[in-house]
PDB file of C-alpha atoms in Angstrom:
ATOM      1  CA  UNK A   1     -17.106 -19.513 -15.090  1.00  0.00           C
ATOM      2  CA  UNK A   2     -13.963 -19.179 -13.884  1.00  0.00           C
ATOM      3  CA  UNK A   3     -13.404 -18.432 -10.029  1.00  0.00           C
ATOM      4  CA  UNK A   4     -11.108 -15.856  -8.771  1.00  0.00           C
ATOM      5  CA  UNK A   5      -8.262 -16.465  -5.777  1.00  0.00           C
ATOM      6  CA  UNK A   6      -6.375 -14.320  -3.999  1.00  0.00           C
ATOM      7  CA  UNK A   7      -3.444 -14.924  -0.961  1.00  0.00           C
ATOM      8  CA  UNK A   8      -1.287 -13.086   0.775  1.00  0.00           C
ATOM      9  CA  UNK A   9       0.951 -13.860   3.502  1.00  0.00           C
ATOM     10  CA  UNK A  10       3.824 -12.272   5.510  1.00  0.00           C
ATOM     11  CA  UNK A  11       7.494 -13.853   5.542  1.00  0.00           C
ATOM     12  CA  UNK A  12       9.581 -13.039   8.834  1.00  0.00           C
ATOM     13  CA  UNK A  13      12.296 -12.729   6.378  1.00  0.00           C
ATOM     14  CA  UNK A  14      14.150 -10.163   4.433  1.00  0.00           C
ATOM     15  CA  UNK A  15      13.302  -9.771   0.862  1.00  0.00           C
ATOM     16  CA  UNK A  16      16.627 -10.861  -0.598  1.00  0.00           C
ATOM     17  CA  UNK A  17      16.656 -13.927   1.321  1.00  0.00           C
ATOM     18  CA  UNK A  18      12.900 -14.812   0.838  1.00  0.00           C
ATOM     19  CA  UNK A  19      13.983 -15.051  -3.093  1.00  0.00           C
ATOM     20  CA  UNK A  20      17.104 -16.253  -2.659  1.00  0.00           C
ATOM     21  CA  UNK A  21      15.044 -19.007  -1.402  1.00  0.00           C
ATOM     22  CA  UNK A  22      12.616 -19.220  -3.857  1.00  0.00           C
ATOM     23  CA  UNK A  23      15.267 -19.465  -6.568  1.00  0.00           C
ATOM     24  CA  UNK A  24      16.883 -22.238  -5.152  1.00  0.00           C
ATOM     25  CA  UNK A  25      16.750 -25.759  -6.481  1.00  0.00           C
ATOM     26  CA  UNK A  26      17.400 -27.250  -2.827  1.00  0.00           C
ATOM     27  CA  UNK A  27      14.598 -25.031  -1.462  1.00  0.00           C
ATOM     28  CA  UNK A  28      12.344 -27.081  -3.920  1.00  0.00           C
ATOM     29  CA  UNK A  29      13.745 -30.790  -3.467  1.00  0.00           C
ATOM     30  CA  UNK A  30      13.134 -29.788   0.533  1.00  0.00           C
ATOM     31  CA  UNK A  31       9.662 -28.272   0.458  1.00  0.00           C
ATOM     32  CA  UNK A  32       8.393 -31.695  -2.131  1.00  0.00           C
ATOM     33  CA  UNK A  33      10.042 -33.854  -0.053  1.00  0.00           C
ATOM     34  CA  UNK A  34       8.638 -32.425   3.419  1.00  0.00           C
ATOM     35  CA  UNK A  35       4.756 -31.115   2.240  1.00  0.00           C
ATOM     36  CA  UNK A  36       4.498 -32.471  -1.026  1.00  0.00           C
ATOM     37  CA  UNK A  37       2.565 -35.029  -0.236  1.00  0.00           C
ATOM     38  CA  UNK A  38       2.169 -38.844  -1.228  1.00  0.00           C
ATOM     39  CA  UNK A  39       4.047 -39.722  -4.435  1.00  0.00           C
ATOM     40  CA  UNK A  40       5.043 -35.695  -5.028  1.00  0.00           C
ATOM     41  CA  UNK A  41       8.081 -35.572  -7.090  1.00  0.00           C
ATOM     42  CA  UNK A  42       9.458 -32.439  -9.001  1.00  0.00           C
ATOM     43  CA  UNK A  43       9.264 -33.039 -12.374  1.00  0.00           C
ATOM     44  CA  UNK A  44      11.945 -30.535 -13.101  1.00  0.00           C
ATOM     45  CA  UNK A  45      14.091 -27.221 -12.109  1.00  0.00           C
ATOM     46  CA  UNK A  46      15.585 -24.769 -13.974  1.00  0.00           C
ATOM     47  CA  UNK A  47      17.426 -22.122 -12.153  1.00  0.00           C
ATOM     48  CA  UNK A  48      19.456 -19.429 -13.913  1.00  0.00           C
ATOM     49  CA  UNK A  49      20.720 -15.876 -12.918  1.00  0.00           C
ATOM     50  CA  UNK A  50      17.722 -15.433 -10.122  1.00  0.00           C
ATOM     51  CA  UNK A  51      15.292 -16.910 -11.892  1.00  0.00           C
ATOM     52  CA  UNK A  52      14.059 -20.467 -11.647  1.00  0.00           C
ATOM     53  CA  UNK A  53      10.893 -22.081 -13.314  1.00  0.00           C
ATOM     54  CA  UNK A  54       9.522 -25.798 -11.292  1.00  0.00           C
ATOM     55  CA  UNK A  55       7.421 -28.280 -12.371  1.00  0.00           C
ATOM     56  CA  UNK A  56       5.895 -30.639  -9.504  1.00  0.00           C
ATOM     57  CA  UNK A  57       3.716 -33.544  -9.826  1.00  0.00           C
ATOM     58  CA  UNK A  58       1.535 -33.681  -6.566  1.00  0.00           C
ATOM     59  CA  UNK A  59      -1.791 -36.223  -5.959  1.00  0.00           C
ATOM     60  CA  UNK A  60      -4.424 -36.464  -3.888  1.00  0.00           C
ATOM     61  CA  UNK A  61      -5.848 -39.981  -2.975  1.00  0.00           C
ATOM     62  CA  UNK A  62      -9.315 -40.975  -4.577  1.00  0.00           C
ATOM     63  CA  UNK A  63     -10.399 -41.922  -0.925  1.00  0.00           C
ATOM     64  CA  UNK A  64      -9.475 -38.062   0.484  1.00  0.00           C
ATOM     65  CA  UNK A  65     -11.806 -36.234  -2.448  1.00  0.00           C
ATOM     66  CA  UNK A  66     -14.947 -35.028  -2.844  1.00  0.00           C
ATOM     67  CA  UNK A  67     -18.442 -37.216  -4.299  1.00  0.00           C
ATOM     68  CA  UNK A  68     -18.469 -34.107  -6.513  1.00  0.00           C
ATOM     69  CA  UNK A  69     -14.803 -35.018  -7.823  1.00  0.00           C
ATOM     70  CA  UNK A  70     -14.889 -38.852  -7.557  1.00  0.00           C
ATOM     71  CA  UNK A  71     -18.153 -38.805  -9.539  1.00  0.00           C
ATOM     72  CA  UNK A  72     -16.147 -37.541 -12.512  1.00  0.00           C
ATOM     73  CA  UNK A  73     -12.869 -38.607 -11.594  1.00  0.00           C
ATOM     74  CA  UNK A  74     -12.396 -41.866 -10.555  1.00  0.00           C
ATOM     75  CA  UNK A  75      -8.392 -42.848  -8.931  1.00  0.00           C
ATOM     76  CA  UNK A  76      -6.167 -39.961  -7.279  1.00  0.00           C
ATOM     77  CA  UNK A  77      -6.543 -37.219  -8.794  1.00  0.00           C
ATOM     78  CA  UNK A  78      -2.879 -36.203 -10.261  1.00  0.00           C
ATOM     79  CA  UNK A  79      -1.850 -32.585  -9.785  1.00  0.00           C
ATOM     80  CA  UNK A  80       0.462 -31.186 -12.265  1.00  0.00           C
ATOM     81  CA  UNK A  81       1.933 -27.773 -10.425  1.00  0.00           C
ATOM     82  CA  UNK A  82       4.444 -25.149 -12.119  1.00  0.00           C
ATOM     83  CA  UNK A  83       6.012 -22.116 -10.391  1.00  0.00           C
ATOM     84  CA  UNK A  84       8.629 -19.188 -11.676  1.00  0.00           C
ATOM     85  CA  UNK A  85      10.338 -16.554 -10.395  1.00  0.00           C
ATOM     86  CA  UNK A  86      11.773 -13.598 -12.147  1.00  0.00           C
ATOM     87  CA  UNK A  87      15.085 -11.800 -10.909  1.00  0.00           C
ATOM     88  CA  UNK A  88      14.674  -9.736  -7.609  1.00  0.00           C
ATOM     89  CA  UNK A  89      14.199  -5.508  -8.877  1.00  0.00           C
ATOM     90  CA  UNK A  90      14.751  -3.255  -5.811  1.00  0.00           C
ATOM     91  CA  UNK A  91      12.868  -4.581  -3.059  1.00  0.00           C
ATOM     92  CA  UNK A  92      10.322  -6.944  -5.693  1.00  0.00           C
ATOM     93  CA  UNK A  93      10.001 -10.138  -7.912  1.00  0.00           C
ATOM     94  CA  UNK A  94       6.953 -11.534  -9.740  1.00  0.00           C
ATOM     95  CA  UNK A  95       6.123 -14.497 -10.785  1.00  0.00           C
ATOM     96  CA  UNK A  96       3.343 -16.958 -12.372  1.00  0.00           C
ATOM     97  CA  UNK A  97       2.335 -20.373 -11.303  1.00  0.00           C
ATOM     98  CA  UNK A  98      -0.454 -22.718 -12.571  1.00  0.00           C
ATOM     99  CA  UNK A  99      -1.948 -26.274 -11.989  1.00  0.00           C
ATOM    100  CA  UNK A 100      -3.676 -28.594 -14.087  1.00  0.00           C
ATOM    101  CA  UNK A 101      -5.100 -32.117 -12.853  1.00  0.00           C
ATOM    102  CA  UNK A 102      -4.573 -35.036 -15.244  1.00  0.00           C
ATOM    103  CA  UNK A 103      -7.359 -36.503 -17.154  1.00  0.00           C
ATOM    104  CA  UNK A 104      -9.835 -33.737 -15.816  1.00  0.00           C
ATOM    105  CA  UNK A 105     -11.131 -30.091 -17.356  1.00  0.00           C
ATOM    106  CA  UNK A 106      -9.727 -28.200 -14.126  1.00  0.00           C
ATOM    107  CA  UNK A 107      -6.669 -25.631 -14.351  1.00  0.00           C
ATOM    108  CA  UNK A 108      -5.398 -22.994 -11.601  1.00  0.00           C
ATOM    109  CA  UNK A 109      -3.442 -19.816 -12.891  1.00  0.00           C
ATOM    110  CA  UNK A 110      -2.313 -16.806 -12.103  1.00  0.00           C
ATOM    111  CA  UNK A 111       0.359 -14.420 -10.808  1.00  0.00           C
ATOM    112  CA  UNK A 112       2.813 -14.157  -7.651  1.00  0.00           C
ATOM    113  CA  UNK A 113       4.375 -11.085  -6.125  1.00  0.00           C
ATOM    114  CA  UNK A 114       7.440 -10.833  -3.399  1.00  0.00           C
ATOM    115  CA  UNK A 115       7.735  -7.598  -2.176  1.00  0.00           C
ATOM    116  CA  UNK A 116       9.660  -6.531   1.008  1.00  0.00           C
ATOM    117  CA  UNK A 117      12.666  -4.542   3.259  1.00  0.00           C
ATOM    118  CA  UNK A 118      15.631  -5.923   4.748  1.00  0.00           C
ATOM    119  CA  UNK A 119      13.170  -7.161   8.009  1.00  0.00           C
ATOM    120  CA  UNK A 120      10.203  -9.106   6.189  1.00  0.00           C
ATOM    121  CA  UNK A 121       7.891  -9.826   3.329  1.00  0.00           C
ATOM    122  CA  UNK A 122       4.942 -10.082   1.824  1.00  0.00           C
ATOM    123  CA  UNK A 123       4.509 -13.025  -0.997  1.00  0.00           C
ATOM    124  CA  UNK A 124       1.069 -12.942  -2.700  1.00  0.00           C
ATOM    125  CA  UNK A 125      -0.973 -14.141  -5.480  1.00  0.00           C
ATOM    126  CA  UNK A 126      -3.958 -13.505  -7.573  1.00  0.00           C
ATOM    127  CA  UNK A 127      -5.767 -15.956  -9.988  1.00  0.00           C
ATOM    128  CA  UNK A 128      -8.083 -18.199 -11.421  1.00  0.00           C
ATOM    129  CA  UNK A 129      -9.487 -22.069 -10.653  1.00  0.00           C
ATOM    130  CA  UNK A 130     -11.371 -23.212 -13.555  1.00  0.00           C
ATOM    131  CA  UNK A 131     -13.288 -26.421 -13.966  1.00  0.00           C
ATOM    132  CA  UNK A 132     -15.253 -27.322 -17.159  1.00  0.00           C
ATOM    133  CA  UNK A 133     -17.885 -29.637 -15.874  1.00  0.00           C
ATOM    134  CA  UNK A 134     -21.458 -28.724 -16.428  1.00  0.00           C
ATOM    135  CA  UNK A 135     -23.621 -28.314 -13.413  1.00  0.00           C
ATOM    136  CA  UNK A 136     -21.119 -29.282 -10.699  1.00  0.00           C
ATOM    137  CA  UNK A 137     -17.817 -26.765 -11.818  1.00  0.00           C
ATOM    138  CA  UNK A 138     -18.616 -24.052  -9.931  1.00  0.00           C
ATOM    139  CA  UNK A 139     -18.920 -26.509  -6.635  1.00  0.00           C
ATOM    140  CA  UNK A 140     -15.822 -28.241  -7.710  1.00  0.00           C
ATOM    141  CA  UNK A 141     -14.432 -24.896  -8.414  1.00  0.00           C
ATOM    142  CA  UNK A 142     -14.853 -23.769  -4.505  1.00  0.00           C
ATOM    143  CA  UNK A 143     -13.444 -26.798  -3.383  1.00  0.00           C
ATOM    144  CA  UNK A 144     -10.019 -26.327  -5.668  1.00  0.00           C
ATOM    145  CA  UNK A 145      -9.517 -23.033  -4.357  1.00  0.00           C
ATOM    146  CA  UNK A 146     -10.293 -23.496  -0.978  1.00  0.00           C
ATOM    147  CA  UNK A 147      -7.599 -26.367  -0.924  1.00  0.00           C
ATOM    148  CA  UNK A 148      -5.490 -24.266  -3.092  1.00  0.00           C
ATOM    149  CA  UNK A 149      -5.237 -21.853  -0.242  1.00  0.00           C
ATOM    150  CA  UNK A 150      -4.698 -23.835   2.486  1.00  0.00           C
ATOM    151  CA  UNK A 151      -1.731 -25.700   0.896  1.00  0.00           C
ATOM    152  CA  UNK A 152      -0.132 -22.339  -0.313  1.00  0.00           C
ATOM    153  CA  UNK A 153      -0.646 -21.469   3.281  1.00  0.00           C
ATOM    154  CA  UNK A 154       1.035 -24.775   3.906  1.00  0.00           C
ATOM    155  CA  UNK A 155       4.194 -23.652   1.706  1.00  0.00           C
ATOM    156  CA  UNK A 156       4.231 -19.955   2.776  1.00  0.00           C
ATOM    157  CA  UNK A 157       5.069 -21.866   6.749  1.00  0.00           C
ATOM    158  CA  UNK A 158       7.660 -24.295   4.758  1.00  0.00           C
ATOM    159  CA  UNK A 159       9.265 -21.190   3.438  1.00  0.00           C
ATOM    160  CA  UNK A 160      10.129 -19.239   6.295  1.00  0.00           C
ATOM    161  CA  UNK A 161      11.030 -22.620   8.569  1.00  0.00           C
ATOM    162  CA  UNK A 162      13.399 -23.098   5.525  1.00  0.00           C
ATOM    163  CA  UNK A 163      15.166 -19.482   5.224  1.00  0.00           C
ATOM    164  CA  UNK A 164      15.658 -19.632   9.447  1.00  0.00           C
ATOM    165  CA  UNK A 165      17.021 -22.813   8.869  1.00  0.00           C
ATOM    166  CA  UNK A 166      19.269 -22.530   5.690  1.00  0.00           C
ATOM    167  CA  UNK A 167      19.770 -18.846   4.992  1.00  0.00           C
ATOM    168  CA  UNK A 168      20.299 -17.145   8.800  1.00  0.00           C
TER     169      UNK A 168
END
């Protein structure tokens, strides 16, 4: 059954710039390349008129998981990550972003939301972490979206680091 997720975070940042980030491919190649993570590469970027959609390939070494993960997924367990962003509307953009892990029955999805003023915002997200493994999914299931969490939490710090640093 599949586990709901929620986030929310505040951005010291003005709306327009917080997407302005978002949408741009640098923003990506920096935040892989800084929290990605061993062997994290983005798979690709396409950004167009405000909009972008990413594809990232993260893992997570076989010695830093779980006995409930290892025990049906032996090696690092490859992340496959996507993100988009739609145009900025007023003071809002939404977006989607998923995860699947290679070779395993476990997928993240759901919906993001950027919503400020011209002094900060709010980025958030609600979905799902779904793992189809009898008897241990649902524990596998709390361990996804706890680490889910604390790397968007992670990239949500990245972010406005970045904007001060790029977009001031």
């Amino acid at each position: 059954m599949p586990r709901p997720i929620a986030h929310s975070a505040s951005v010291p940042a003005p709306v327009d710039k917080v997407h302005a980030a978002l949408v741009s491919e640098q923003y990506w190649k920096d935040r892989i390349e800084e929290i990605g993570g061993p062997s994290a590469r983005l798979v690709s970027v396409h950004a167009i008129n405000g909009t972008i959609s990413v594809v990232m390939s993260q893992s997570i070494p076989e010695e830093e998981l779980p006995a409930a993960v290892t025990a049906f997924k032996k090696g690092p367990l490859v992340i496959e990550r996507t993100e988009s962003w739609g145009p900025l509307g007023g003071n809002r953009a939404e977006g989607k972003f998923g995860a699947t892990v290679e070779g395993a029955p476990a997928s993240v999805s759901g919906a993001t939301l950027l919503e400020g003023s011209a002094e900060a915002s709010t980025m958030s997200l609600s979905g799902t972490t779904e793992v189809k493994v009898p008897i241990f999914g649902g524990k596998i299931e709390a361990m996804i979206s706890e680490q889910v969490l604390s790397l968007i939490d992670n990239e949500h710090g990245f972010t406005a680091k970045w904007i001060a640093e790029n977009l001031s």
